[in-house]
PDB file of C-alpha atoms in Angstrom:
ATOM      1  CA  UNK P   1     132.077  83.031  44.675  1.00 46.00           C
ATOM      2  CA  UNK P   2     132.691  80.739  47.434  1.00 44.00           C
ATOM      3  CA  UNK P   3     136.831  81.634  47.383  1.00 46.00           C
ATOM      4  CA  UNK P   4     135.411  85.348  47.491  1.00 45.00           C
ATOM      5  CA  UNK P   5     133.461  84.285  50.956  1.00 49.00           C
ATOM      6  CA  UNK P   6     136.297  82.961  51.924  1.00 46.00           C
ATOM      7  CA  UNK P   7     138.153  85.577  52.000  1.00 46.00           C
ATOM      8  CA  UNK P   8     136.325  87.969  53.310  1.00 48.00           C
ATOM      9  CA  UNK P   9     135.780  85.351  56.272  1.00 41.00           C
ATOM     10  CA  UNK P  10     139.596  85.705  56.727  1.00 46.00           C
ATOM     11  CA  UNK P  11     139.807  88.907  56.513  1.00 49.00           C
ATOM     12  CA  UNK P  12     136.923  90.049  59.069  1.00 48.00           C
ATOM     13  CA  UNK P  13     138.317  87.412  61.725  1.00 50.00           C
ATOM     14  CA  UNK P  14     142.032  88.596  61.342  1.00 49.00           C
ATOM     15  CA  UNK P  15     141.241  92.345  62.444  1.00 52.00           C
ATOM     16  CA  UNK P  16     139.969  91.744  65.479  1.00 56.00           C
ATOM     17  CA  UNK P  17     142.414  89.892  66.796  1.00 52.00           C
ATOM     18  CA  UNK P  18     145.046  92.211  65.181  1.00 52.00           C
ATOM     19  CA  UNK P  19     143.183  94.803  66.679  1.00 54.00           C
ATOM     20  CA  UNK P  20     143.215  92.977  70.158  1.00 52.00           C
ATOM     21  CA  UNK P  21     147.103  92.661  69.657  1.00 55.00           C
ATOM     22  CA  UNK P  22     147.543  96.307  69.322  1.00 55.00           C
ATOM     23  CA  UNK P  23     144.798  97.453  71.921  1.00 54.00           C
ATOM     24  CA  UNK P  24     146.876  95.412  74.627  1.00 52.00           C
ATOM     25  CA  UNK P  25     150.380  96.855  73.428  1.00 51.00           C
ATOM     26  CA  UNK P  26     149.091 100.079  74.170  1.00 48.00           C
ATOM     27  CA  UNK P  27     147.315  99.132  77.196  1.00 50.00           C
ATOM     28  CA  UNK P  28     150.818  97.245  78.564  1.00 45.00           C
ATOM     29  CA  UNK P  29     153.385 100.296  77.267  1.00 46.00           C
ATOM     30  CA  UNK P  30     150.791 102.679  79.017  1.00 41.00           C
ATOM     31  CA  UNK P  31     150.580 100.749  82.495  1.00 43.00           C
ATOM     32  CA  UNK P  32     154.893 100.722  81.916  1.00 45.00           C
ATOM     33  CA  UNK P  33     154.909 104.469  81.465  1.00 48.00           C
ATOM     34  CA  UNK P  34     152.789 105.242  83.764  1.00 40.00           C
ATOM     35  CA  UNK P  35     154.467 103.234  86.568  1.00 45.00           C
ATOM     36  CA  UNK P  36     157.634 104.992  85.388  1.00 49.00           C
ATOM     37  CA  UNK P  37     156.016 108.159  86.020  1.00 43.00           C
ATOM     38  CA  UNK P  38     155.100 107.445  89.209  1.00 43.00           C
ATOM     39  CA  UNK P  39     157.869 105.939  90.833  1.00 47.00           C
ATOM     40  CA  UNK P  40     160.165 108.791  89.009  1.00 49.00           C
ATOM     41  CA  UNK P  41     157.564 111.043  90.568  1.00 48.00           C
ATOM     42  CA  UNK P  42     157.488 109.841  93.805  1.00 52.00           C
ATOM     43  CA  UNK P  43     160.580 108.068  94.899  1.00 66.00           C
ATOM     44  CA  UNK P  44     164.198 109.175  94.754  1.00 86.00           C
ATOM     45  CA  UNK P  45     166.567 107.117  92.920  1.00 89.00           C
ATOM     46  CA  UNK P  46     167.625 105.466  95.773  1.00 89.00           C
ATOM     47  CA  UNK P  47     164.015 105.021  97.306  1.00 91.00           C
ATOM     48  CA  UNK P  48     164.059 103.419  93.553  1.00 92.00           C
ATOM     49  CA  UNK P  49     167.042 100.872  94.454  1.00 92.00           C
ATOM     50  CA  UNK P  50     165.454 100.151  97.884  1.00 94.00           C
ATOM     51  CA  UNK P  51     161.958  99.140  96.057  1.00 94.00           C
ATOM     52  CA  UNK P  52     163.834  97.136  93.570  1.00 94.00           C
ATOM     53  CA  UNK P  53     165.692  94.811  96.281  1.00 95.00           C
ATOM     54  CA  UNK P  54     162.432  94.614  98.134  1.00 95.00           C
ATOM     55  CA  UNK P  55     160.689  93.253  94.936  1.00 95.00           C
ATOM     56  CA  UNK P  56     163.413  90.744  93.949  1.00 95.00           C
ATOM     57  CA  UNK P  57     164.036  89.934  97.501  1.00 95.00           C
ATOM     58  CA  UNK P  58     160.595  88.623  98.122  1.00 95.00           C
ATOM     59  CA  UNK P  59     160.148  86.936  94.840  1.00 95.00           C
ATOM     60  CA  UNK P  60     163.288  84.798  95.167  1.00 95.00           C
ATOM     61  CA  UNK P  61     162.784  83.766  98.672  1.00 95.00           C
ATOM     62  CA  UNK P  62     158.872  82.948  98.085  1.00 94.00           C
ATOM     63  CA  UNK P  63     160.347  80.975  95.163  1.00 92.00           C
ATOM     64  CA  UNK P  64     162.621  79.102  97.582  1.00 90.00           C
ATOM     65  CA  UNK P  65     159.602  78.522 100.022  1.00 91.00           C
ATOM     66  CA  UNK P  66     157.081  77.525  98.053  1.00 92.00           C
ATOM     67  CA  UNK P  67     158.422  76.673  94.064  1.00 87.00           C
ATOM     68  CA  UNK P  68     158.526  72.767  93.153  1.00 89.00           C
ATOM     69  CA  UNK P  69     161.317  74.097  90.779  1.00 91.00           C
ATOM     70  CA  UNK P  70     164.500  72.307  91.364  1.00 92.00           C
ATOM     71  CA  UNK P  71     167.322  73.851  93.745  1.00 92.00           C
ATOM     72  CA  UNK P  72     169.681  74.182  90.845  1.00 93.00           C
ATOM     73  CA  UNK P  73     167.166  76.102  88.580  1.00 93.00           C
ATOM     74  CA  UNK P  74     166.530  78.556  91.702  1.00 92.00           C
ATOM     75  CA  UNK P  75     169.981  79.101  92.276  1.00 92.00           C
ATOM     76  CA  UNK P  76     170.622  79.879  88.295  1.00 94.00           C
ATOM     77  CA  UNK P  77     167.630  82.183  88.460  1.00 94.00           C
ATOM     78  CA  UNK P  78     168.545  83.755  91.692  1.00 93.00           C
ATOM     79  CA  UNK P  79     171.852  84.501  90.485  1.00 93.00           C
ATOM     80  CA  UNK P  80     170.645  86.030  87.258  1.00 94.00           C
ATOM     81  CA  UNK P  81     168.075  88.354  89.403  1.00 95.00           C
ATOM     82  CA  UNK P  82     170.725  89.446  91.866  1.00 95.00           C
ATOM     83  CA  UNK P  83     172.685  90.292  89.261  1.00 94.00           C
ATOM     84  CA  UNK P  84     169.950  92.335  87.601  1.00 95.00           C
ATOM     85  CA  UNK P  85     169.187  93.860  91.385  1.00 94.00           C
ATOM     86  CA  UNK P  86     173.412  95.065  91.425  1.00 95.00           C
ATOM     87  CA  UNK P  87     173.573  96.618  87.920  1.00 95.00           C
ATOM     88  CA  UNK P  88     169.827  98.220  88.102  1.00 94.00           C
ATOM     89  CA  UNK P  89     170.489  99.696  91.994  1.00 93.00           C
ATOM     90  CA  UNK P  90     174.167 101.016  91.594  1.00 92.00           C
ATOM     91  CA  UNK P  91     173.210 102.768  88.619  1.00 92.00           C
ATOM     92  CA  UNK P  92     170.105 104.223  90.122  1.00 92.00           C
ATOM     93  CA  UNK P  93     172.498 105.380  93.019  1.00 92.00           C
ATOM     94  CA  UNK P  94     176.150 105.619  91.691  1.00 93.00           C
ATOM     95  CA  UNK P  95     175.512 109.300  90.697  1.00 92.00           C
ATOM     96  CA  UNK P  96     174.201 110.341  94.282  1.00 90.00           C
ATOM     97  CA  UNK P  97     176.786 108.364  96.009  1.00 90.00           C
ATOM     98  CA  UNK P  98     179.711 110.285  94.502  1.00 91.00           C
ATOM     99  CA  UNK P  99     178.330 113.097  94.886  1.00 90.00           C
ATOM    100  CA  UNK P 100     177.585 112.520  98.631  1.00 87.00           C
ATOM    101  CA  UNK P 101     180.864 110.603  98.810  1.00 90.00           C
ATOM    102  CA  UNK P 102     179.605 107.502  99.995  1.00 90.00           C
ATOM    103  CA  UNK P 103     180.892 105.177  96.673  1.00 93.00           C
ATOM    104  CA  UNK P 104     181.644 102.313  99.492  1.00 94.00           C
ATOM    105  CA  UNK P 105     178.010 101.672 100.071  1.00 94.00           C
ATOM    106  CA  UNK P 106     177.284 100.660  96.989  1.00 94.00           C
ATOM    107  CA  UNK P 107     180.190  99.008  96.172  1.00 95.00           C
ATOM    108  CA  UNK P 108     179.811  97.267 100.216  1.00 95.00           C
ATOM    109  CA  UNK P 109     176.045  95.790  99.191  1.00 95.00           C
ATOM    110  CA  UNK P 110     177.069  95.238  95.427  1.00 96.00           C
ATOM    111  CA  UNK P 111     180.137  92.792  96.957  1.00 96.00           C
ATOM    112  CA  UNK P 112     177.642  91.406  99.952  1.00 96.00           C
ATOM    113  CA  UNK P 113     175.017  90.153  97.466  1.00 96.00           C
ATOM    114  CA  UNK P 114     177.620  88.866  95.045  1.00 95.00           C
ATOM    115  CA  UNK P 115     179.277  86.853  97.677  1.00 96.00           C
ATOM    116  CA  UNK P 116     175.868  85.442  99.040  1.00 95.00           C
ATOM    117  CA  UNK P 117     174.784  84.247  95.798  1.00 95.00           C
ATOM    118  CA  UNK P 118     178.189  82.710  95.170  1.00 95.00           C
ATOM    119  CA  UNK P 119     178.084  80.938  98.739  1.00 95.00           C
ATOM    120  CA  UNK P 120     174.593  80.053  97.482  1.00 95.00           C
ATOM    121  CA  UNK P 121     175.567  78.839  94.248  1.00 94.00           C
ATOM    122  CA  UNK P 122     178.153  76.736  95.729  1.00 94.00           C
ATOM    123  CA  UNK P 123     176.404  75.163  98.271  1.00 94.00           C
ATOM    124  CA  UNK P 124     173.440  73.830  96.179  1.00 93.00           C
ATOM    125  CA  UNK P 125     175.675  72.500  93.134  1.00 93.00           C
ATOM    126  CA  UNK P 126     177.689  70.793  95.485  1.00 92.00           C
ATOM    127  CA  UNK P 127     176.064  69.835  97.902  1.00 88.00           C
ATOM    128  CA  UNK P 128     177.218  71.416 100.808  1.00 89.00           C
ATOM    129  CA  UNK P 129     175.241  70.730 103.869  1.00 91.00           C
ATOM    130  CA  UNK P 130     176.239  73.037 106.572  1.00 92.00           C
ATOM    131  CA  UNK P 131     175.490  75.944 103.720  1.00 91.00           C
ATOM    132  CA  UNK P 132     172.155  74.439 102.524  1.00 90.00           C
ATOM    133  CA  UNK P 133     170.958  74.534 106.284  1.00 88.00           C
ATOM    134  CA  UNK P 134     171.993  77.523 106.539  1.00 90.00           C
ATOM    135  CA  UNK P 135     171.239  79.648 103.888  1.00 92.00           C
ATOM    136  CA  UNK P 136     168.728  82.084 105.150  1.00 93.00           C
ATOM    137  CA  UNK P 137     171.066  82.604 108.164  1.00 93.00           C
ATOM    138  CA  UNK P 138     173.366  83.655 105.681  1.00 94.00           C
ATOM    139  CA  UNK P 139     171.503  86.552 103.739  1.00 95.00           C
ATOM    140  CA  UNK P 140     170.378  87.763 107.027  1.00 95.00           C
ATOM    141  CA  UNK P 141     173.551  87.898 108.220  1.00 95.00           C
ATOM    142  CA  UNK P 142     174.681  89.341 105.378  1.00 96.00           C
ATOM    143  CA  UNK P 143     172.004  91.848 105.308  1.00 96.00           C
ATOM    144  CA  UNK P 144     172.980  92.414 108.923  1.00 96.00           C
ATOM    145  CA  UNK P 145     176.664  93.209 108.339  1.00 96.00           C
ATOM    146  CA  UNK P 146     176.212  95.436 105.601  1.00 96.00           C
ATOM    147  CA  UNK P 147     173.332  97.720 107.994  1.00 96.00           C
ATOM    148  CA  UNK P 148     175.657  97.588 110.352  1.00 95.00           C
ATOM    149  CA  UNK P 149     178.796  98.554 107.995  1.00 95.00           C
ATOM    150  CA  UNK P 150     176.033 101.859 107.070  1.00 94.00           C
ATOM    151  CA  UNK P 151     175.104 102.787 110.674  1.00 93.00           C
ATOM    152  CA  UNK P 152     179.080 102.760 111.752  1.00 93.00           C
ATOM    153  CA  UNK P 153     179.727 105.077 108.663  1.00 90.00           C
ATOM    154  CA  UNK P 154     176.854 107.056 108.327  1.00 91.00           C
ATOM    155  CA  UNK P 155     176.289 107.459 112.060  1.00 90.00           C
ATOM    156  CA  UNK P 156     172.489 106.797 111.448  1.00 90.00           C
ATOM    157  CA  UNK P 157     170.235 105.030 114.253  1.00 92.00           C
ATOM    158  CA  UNK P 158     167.841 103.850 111.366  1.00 93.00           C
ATOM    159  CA  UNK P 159     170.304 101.738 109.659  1.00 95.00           C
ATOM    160  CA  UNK P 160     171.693 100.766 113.278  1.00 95.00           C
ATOM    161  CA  UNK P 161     167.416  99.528 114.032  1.00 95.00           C
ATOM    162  CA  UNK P 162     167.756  97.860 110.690  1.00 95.00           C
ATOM    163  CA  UNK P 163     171.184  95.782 112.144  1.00 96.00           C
ATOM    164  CA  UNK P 164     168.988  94.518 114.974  1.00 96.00           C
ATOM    165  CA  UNK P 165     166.576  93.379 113.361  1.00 95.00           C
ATOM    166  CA  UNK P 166     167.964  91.171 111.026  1.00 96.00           C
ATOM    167  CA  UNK P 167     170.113  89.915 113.895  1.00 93.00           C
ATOM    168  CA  UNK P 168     167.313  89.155 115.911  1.00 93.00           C
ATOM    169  CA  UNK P 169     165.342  87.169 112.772  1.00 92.00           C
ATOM    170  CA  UNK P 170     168.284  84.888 112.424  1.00 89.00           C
ATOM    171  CA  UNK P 171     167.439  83.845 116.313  1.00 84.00           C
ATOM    172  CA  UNK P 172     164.013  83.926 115.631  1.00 83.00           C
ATOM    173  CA  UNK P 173     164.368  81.375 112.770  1.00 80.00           C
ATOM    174  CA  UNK P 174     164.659  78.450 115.156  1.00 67.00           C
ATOM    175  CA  UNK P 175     160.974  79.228 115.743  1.00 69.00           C
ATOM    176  CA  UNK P 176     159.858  79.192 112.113  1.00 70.00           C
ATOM    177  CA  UNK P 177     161.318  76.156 110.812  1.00 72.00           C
ATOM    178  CA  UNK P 178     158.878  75.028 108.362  1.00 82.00           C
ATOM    179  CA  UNK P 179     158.593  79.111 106.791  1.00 87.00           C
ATOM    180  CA  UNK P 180     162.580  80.189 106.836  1.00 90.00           C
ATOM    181  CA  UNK P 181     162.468  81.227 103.630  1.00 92.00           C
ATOM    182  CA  UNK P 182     159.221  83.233 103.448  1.00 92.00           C
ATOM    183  CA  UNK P 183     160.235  85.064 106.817  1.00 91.00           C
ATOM    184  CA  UNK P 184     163.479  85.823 105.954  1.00 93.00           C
ATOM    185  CA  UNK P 185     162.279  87.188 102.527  1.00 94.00           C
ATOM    186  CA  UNK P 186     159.511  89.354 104.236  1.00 94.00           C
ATOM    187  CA  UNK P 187     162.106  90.787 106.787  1.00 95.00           C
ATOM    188  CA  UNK P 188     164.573  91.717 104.294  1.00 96.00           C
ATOM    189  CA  UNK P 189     161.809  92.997 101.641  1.00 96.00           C
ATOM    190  CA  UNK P 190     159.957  94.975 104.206  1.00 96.00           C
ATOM    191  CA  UNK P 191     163.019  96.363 105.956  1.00 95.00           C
ATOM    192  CA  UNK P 192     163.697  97.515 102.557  1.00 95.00           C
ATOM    193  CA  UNK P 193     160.220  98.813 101.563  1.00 94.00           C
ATOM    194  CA  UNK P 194     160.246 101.042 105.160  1.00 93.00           C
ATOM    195  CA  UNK P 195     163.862 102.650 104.003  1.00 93.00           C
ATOM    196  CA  UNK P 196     161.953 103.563 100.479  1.00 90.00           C
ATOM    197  CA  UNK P 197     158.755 105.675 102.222  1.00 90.00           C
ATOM    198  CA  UNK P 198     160.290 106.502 105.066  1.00 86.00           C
ATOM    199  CA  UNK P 199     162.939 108.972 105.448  1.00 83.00           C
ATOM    200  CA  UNK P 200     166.466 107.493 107.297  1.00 80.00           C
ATOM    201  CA  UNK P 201     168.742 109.769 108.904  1.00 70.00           C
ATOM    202  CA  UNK P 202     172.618 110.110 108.749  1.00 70.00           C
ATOM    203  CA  UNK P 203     175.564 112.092 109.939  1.00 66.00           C
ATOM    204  CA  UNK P 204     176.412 114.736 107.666  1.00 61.00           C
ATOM    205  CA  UNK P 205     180.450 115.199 106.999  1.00 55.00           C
TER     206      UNK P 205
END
């Protein structure tokens, strides 16, 4: 009798908690497909690849201003993330940009970002001071070249706005000493964001 009780006991509290566990699968692959559908809805592909950037962009360089993790962790997990930004935005936009023949704009940002996270890399595992202290300065700069690379080649005053601003942040950082990080991350993110709502212009061929 009392093994019978038992049983029963372990049976009535397992189903609600398997029932839990299945309620908040479907609640989390509903909120997934329903994001999917709106984005897919709503942006372009390459509005897509802009949003992206702007996402991982502000999460890594919040991470830098404010996480107590250790430099080297960062720069593992920042190079793992930029990775993920490369192969998830070139093939959002690969298709588009051979069709509109402009391959070397991916493949210009793809190499930019590698090479910053490299630099990166390099200067926190060994140490290098002038690239430490200099590191947002860097991805601006980077940013900066690679907006200006687009408004030379695509004739397009947007991306040419987009080359001054980022030129004038890395002045401005002087001023922000003690938030670098967390203004250089909402310049780039934001800049990014505004190119994903708003439409650019360019040159047509």
């Amino acid at each position: 009798m009392s093994s019978l009780n038992a049983s029963n006991f372990s049976n009535s509290s397992a189903t609600p908690v398997l029932d839990r566990q299945h309620s908040f699968d479907w609640l989390k692959g509903h909120v997934i497909s329903s994001l999917n559908a709106f984005f897919s809805r709503h942006f372009t592909e390459i509005d897509q690849a802009f949003v992206v950037w702007s996402a991982l962009t502000l999460f890594m360089f919040s991470l830098g201003q404010f996480s107590t993790l250790s430099w080297t962790t960062q720069a593992i997990l920042d190079a793992g993330l930029t990775g993920i930004g490369i192969a998830t935005t070139s093939g959002l936009t690969w298709a588009i940009a051979c069709q509109a023949k402009l391959r070397w704009v991916v493949l210009l940002w793809a190499m930019l970002m590698a090479a910053g996270s490299l630099i990166t890399a390099y200067g926190i595992f060994c140490g290098h001071a002038l690239i430490l202290l200099n590191l947002c300065p860097l991805w601006l700069g980077l940013c900066a070249v690679g907006y200006g690379a687009m408004a030379a080649g695509m004739k397009s005053r947007c991306f040419t706005a987009a080359f001054w601003v980022h030129l004038s942040a890395m002045l401005f950082l002087s001023h922000t000493a003690s938030y670098q990080f967390f203004t250089s991350g909402l310049v780039i993110a934001l800049t990014l964001f505004f190119f994903s709502i708003v439409p650019w212009d360019r040159e047509e061929p």
